Short mmCIF file of C-alpha atoms in Angstrom, two decimals:
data_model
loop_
_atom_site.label_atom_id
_atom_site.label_comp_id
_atom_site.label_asym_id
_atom_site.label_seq_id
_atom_site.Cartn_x
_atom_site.Cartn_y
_atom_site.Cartn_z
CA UNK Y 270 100.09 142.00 124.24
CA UNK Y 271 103.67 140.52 124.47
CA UNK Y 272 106.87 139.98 124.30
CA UNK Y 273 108.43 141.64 120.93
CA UNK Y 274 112.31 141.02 120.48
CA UNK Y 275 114.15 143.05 117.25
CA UNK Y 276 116.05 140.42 115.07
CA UNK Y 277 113.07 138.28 115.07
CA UNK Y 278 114.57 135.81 118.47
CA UNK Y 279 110.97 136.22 119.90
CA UNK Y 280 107.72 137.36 119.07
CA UNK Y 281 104.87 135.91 121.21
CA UNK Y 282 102.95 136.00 124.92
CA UNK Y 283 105.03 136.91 127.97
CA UNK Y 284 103.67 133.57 129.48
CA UNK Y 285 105.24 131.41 126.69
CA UNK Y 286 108.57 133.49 127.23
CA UNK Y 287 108.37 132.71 130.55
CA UNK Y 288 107.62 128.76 130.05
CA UNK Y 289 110.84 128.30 127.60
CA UNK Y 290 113.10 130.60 130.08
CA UNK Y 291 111.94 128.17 133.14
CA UNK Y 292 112.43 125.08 130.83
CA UNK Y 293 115.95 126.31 130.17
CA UNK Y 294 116.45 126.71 134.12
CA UNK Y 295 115.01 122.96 134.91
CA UNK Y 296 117.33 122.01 132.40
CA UNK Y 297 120.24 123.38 134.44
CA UNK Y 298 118.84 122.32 137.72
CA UNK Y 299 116.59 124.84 139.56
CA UNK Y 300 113.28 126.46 139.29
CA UNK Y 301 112.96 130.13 137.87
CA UNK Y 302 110.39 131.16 140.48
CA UNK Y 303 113.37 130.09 143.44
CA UNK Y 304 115.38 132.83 141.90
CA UNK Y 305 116.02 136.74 143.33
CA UNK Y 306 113.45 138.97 140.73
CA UNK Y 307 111.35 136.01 140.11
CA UNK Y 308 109.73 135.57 143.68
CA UNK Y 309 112.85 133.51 145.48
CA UNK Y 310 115.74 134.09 146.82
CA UNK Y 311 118.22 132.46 145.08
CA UNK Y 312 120.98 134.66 144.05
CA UNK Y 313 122.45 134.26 140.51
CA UNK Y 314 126.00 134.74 142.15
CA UNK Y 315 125.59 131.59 143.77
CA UNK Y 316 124.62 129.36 140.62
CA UNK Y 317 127.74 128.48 138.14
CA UNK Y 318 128.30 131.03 135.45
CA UNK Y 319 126.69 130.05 132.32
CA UNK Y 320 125.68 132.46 129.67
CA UNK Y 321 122.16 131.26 129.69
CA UNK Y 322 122.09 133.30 132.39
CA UNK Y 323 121.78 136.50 130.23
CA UNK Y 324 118.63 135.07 128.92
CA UNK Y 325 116.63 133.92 132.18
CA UNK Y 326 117.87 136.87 134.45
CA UNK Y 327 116.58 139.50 131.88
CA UNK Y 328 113.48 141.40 131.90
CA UNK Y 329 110.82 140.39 130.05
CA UNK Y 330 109.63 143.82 128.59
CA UNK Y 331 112.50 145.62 127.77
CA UNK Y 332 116.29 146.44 127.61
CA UNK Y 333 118.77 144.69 125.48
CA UNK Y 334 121.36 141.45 124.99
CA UNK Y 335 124.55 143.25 124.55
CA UNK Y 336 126.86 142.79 121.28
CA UNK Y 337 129.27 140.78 123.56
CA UNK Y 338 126.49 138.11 125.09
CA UNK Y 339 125.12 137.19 121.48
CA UNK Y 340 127.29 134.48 120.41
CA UNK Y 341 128.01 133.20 123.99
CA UNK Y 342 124.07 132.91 124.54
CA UNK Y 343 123.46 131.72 120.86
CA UNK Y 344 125.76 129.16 121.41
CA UNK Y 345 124.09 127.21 124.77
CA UNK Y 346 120.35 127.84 123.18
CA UNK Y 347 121.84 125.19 120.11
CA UNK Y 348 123.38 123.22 122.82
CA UNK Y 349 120.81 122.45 125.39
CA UNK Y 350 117.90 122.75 122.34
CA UNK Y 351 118.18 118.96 121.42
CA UNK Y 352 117.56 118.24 125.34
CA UNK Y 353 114.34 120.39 126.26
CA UNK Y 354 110.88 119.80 125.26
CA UNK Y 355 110.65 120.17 121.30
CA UNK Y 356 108.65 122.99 121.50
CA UNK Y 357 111.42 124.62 123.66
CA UNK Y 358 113.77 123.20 121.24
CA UNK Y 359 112.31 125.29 118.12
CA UNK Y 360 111.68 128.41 120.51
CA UNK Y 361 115.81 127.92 121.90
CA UNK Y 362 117.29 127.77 118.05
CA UNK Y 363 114.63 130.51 116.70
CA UNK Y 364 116.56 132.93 119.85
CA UNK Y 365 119.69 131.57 118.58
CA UNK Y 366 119.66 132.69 115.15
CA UNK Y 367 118.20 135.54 115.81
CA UNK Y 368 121.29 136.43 117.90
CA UNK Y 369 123.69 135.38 115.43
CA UNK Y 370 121.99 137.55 113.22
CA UNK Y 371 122.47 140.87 115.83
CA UNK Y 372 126.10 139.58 115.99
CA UNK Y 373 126.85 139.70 112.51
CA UNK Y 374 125.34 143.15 112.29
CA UNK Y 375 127.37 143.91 115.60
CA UNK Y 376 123.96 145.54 117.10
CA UNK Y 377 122.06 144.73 120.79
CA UNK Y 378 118.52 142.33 120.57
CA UNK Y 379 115.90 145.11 122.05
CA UNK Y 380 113.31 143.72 124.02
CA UNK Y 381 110.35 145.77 123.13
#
């Protein structure tokens, strides 16, 4: 069982989903857990906008990255990939291109 994304961003266990999106969130300064839906209560409105965001504040079993979040999102993975932990790194540009490949073909990553 896991975590199944269509454009090939992901494919693996919902625990290593959840280790890269709380790597992504220590890289910006909080924990994951602190956050509302994830056990805290942290609000999201209260943290800077950054479209990361899209990624960590999603659920991990289904719905969809809309058309207009790809390239926004795809964009901060290959920023921030050189400075989390290499694996990270590989899962944060694997997610990118698969979300530059949904933006080319102008369709939604499903989480499935």
């Amino acid at each position: 069982m896991g975590l199944d994304t269509t454009h090939d961003c992901w494919s693996g266990p919902y625990s290593s989903f959840n280790r890269f999106r709380e790597a992504i969130a220590f890289h910006l300064g909080f924990r994951l857990r602190d956050m509302e839906g994830f056990g805290g209560s942290t609000r999201w409105s209260t943290l800077p906008p950054d479209p990361l965001h899209v990624l960590l504040n999603h659920s991990d079993c289904d719905g969809t990255i809309e058309v207009k979040d790809l390239l926004p999102l795809a964009e901060r993975l290959e920023a921030i990939a050189p400075s989390i932990m290499s694996q990270h790194a590989a899962e944060a540009l694997r997610f990118a291109r698969g979300l530059r490949e949904a933006a080319v073909l102008q369709q939604p990553v499903e989480f499935q």
